[in-house]
mmCIF file of C-alpha atoms and ligand atoms in Angstrom:
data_model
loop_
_atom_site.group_PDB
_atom_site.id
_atom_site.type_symbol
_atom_site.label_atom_id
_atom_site.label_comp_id
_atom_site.label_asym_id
_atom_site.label_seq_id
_atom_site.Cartn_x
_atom_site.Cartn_y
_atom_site.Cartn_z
ATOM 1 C CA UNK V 1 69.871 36.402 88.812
ATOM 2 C CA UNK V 2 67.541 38.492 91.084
ATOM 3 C CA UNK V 3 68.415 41.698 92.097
ATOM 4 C CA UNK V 4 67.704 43.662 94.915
ATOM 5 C CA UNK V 5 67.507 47.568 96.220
ATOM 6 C CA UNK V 6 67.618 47.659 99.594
ATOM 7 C CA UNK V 7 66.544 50.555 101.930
ATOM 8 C CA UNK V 8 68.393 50.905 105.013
ATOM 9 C CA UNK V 9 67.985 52.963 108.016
ATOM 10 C CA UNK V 10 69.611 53.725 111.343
ATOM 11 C CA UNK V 11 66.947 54.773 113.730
ATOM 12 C CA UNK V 12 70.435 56.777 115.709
ATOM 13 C CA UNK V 13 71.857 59.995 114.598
ATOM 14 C CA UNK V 14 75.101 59.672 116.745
ATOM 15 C CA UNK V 15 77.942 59.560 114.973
ATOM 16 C CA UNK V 16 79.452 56.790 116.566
ATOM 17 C CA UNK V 17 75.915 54.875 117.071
ATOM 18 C CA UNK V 18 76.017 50.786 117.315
ATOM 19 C CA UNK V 19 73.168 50.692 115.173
ATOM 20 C CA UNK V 20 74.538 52.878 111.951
ATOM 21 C CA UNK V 21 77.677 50.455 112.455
ATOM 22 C CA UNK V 22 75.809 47.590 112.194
ATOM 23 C CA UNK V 23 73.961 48.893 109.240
ATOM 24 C CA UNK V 24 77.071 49.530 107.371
ATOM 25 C CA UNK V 25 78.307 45.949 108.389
ATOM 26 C CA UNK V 26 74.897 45.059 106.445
ATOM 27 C CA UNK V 27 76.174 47.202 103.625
ATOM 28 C CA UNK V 28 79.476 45.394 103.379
ATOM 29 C CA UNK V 29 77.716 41.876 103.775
ATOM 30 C CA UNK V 30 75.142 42.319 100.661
ATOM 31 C CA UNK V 31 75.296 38.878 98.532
ATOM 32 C CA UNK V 32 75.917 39.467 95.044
ATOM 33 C CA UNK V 33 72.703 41.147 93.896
ATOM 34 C CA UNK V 34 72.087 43.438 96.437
ATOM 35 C CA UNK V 35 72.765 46.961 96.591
ATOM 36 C CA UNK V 36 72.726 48.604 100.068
ATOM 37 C CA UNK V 37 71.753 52.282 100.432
ATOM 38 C CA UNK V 38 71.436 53.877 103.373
ATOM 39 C CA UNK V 39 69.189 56.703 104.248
ATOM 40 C CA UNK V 40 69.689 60.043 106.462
ATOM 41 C CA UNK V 41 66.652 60.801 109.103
ATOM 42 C CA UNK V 42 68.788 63.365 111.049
ATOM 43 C CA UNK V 43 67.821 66.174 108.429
ATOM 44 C CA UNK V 44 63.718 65.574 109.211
ATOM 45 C CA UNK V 45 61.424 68.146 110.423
ATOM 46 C CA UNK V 46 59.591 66.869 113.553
ATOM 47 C CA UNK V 47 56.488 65.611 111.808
ATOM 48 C CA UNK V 48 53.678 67.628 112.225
ATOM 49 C CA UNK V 49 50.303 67.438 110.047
ATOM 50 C CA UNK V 50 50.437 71.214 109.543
ATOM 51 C CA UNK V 51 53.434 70.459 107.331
ATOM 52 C CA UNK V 52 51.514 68.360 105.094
ATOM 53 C CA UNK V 53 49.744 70.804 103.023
ATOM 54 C CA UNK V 54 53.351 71.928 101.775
ATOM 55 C CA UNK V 55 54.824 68.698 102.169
ATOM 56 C CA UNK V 56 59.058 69.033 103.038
ATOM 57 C CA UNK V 57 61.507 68.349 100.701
ATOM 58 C CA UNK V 58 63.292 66.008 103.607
ATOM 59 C CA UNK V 59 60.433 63.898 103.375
ATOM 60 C CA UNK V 60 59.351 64.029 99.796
ATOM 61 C CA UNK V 61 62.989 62.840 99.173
ATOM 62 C CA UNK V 62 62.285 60.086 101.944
ATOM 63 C CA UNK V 63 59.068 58.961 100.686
ATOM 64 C CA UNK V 64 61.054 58.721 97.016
ATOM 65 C CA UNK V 65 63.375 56.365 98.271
ATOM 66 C CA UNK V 66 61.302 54.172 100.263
ATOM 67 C CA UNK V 67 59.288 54.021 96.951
ATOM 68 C CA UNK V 68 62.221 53.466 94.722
ATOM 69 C CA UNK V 69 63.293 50.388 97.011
ATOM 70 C CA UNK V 70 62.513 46.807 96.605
ATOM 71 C CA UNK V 71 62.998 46.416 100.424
ATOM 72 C CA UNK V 72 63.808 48.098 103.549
ATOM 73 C CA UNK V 73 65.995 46.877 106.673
ATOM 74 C CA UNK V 74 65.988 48.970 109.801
ATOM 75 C CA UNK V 75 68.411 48.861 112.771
ATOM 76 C CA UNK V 76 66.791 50.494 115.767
ATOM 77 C CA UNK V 77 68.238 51.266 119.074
ATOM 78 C CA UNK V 78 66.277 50.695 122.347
ATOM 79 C CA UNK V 79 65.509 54.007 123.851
ATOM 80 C CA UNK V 80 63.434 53.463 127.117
ATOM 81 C CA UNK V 81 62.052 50.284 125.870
ATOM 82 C CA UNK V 82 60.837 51.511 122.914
ATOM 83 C CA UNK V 83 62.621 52.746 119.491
ATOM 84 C CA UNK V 84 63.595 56.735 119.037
ATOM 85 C CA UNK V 85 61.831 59.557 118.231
ATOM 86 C CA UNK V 86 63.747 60.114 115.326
ATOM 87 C CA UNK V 87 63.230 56.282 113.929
ATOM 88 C CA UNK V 88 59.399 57.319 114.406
ATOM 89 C CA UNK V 89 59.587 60.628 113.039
ATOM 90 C CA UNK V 90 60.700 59.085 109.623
ATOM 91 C CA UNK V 91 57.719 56.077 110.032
ATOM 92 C CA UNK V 92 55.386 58.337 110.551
ATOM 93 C CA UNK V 93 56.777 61.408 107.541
ATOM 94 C CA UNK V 94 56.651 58.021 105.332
ATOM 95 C CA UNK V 95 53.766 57.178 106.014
ATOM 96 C CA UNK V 96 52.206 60.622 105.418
ATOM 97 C CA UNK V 97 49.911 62.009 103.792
ATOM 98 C CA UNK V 98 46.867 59.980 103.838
ATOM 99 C CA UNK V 99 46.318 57.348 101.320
ATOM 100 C CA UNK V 100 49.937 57.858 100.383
ATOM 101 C CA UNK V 101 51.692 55.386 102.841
ATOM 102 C CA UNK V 102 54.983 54.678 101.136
ATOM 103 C CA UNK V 103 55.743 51.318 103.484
ATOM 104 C CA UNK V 104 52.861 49.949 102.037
ATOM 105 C CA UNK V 105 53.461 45.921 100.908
ATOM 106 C CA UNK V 106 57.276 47.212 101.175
ATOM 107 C CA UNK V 107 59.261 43.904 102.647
ATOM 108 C CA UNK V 108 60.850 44.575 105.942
ATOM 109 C CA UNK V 109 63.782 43.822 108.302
ATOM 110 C CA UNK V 110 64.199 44.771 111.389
ATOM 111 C CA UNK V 111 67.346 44.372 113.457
ATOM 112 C CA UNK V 112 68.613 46.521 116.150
ATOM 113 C CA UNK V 113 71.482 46.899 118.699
ATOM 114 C CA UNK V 114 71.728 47.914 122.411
ATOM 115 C CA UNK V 115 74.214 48.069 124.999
ATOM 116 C CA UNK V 116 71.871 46.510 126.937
ATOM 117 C CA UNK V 117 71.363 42.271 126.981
ATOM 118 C CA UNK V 118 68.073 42.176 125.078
ATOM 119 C CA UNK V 119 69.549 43.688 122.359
ATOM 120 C CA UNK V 120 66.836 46.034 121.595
ATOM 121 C CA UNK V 121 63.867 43.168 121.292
ATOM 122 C CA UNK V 122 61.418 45.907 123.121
ATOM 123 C CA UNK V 123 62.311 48.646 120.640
ATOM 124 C CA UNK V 124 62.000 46.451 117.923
ATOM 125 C CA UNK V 125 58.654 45.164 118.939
ATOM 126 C CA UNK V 126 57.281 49.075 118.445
ATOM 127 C CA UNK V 127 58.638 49.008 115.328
ATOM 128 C CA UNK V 128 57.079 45.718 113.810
ATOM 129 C CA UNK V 129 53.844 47.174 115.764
ATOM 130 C CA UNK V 130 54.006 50.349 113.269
ATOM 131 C CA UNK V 131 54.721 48.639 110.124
ATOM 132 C CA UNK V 132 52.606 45.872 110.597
ATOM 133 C CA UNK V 133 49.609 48.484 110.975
ATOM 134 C CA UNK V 134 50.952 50.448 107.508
ATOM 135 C CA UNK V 135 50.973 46.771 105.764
ATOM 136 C CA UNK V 136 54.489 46.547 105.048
ATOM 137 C CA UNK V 137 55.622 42.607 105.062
ATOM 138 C CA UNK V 138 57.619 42.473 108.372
ATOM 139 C CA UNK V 139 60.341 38.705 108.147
ATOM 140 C CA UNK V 140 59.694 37.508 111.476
ATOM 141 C CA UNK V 141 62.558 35.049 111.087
ATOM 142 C CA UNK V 142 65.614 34.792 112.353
ATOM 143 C CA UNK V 143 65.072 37.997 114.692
ATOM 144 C CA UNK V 144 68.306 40.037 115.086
ATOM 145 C CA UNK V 145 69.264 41.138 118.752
ATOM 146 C CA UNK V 146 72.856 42.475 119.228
ATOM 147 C CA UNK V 147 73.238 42.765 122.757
ATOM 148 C CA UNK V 148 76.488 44.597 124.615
ATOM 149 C CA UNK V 149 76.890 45.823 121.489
ATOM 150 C CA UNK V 150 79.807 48.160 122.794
ATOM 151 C CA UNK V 151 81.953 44.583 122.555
ATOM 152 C CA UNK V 152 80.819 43.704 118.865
ATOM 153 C CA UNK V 153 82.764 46.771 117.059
ATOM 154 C CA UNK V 154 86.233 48.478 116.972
ATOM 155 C CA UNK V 155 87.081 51.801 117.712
ATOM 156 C CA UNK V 156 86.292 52.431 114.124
ATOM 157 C CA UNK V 157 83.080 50.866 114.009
ATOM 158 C CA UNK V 158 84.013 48.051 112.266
ATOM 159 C CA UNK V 159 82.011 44.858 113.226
ATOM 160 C CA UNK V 160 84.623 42.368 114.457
ATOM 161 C CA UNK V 161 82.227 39.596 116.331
ATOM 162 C CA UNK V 162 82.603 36.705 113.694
ATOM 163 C CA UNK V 163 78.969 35.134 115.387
ATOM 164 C CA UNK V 164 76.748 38.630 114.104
ATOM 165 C CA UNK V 165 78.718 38.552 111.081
ATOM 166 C CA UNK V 166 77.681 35.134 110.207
ATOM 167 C CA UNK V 167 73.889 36.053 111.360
ATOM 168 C CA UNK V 168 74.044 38.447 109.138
ATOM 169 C CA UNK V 169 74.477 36.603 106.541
ATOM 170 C CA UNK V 170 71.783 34.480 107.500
ATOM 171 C CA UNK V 171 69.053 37.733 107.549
ATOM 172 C CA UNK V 172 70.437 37.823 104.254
ATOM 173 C CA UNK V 173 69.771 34.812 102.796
ATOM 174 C CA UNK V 174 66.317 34.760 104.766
ATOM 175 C CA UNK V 175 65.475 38.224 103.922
ATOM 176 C CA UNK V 176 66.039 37.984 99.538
ATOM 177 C CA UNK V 177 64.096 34.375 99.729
ATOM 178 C CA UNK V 178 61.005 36.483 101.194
ATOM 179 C CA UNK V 179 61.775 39.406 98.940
ATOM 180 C CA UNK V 180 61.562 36.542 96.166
ATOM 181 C CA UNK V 181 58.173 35.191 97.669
ATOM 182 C CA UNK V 182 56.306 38.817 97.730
ATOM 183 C CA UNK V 183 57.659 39.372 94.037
HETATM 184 C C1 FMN C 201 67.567 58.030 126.167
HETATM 185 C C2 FMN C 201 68.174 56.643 126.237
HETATM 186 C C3 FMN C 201 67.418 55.579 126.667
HETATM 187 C C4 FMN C 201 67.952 54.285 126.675
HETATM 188 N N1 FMN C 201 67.154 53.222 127.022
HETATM 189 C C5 FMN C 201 67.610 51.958 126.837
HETATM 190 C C6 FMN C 201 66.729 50.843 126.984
HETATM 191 O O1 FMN C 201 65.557 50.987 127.284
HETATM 192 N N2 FMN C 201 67.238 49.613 126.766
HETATM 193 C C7 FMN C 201 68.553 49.403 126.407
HETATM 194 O O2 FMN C 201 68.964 48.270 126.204
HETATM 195 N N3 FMN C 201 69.396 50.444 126.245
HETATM 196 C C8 FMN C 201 68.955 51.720 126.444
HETATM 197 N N4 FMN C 201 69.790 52.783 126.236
HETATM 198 C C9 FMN C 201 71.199 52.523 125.870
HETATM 199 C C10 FMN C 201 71.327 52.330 124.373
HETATM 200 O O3 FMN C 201 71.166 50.942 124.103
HETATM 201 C C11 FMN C 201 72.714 52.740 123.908
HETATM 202 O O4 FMN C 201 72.867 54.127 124.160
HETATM 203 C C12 FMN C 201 72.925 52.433 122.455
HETATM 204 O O5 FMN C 201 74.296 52.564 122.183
HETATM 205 C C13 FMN C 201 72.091 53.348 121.556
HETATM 206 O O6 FMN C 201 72.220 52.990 120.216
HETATM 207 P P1 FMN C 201 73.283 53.668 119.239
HETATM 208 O O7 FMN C 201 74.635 53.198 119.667
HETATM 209 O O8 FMN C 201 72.918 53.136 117.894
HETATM 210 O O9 FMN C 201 73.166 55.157 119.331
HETATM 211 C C14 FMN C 201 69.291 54.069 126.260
HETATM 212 C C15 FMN C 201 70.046 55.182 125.856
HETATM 213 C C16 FMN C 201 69.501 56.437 125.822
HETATM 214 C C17 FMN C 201 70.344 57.596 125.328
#
């Protein structure tokens, strides 16, 4: 059986963000195979090149597990129709310094929640922008967009909308048969 290490980041630092929720619902929905770890971004400096030279220990440690991963699946909020500054922050520290890009040939997911009813599509379109340009291997299929997500989760952040559950288990299924095709 083929295993998989999955990456996975919540481009939110709020504690009770949509997007970390949905994260951990991807967490609890792993098939048998897949292991689910989820990084911090929150504890980043703001990236700037200066910082390079002694590179941080934030983003050393990011870099490591990026590197360590077979995969990566990002949830992204939509912040003024793009993603946040902190989901870009940890792009661009990961993709830092030159001729060191970490994403590179990684395989990619990209999923995202919004209150809004497009579900975070513009955000998300930044984000396949980036990663596209550092080489990663972006699924383009089935695309993830949980609108009104303030309906799809408990108080407890608990997903509890059986539809994204079961679409979840589709990005799944779609997302280790790429993984298996890049291998
Ligand atoms: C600065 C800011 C800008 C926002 N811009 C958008 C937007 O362009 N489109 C949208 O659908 N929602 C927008 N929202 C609402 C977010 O979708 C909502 O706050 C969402 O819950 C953020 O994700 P989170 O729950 O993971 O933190 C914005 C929220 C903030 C704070």
């Amino acid at each position: 059986m083929n295993t998989y290490k999955i990456l996975a980041i919540s481009g939110s630092l709020r504690k009770a963000s949509h997007n970390t929720a949905l994260i951990h619902a991807f967490k609890e929905r792993a098939p048998e195979g897949v292991t689910v770890e989820i990084a911090e971004i929150g504890n980043l400096p703001l990236f700037d090149q200066d910082l390079e030279a002694d590179f941080p220990k934030e983003a050393a440690d990011l870099k490591a597990k990026i590197e360590a991963a077979n995969a990566i699946i990002i949830a992204t909020p939509e912040y003024n129709r793009s993603t946040t500054g902190a989901l870009k922050n940890a792009i661009d520290w990961g993709s830092r310094p030159w001729g060191k890009n970490s994403w590179a040939k990684k395989p990619v997911y990209i999923c995202g929640a919004s209150i809004g009813a497009i579900g975070s599509a513009l955000a998300q379109f930044h984000v396949k922008q980036s990663f596209s340009f550092l080489n990663a291997h972006v699924l383009g299929q089935p695309e993830f967009y949980l609108g009104n997500a303030q309906s799809k989760f408990d108080a407890e952040g608990k997903l509890i909308d059986e539809e994204t559950v079961a679409h979840i288990d589709s990005a799944f299924a779609a997302f280790t048969a790429f993984i298996d095709q890049l291998r």
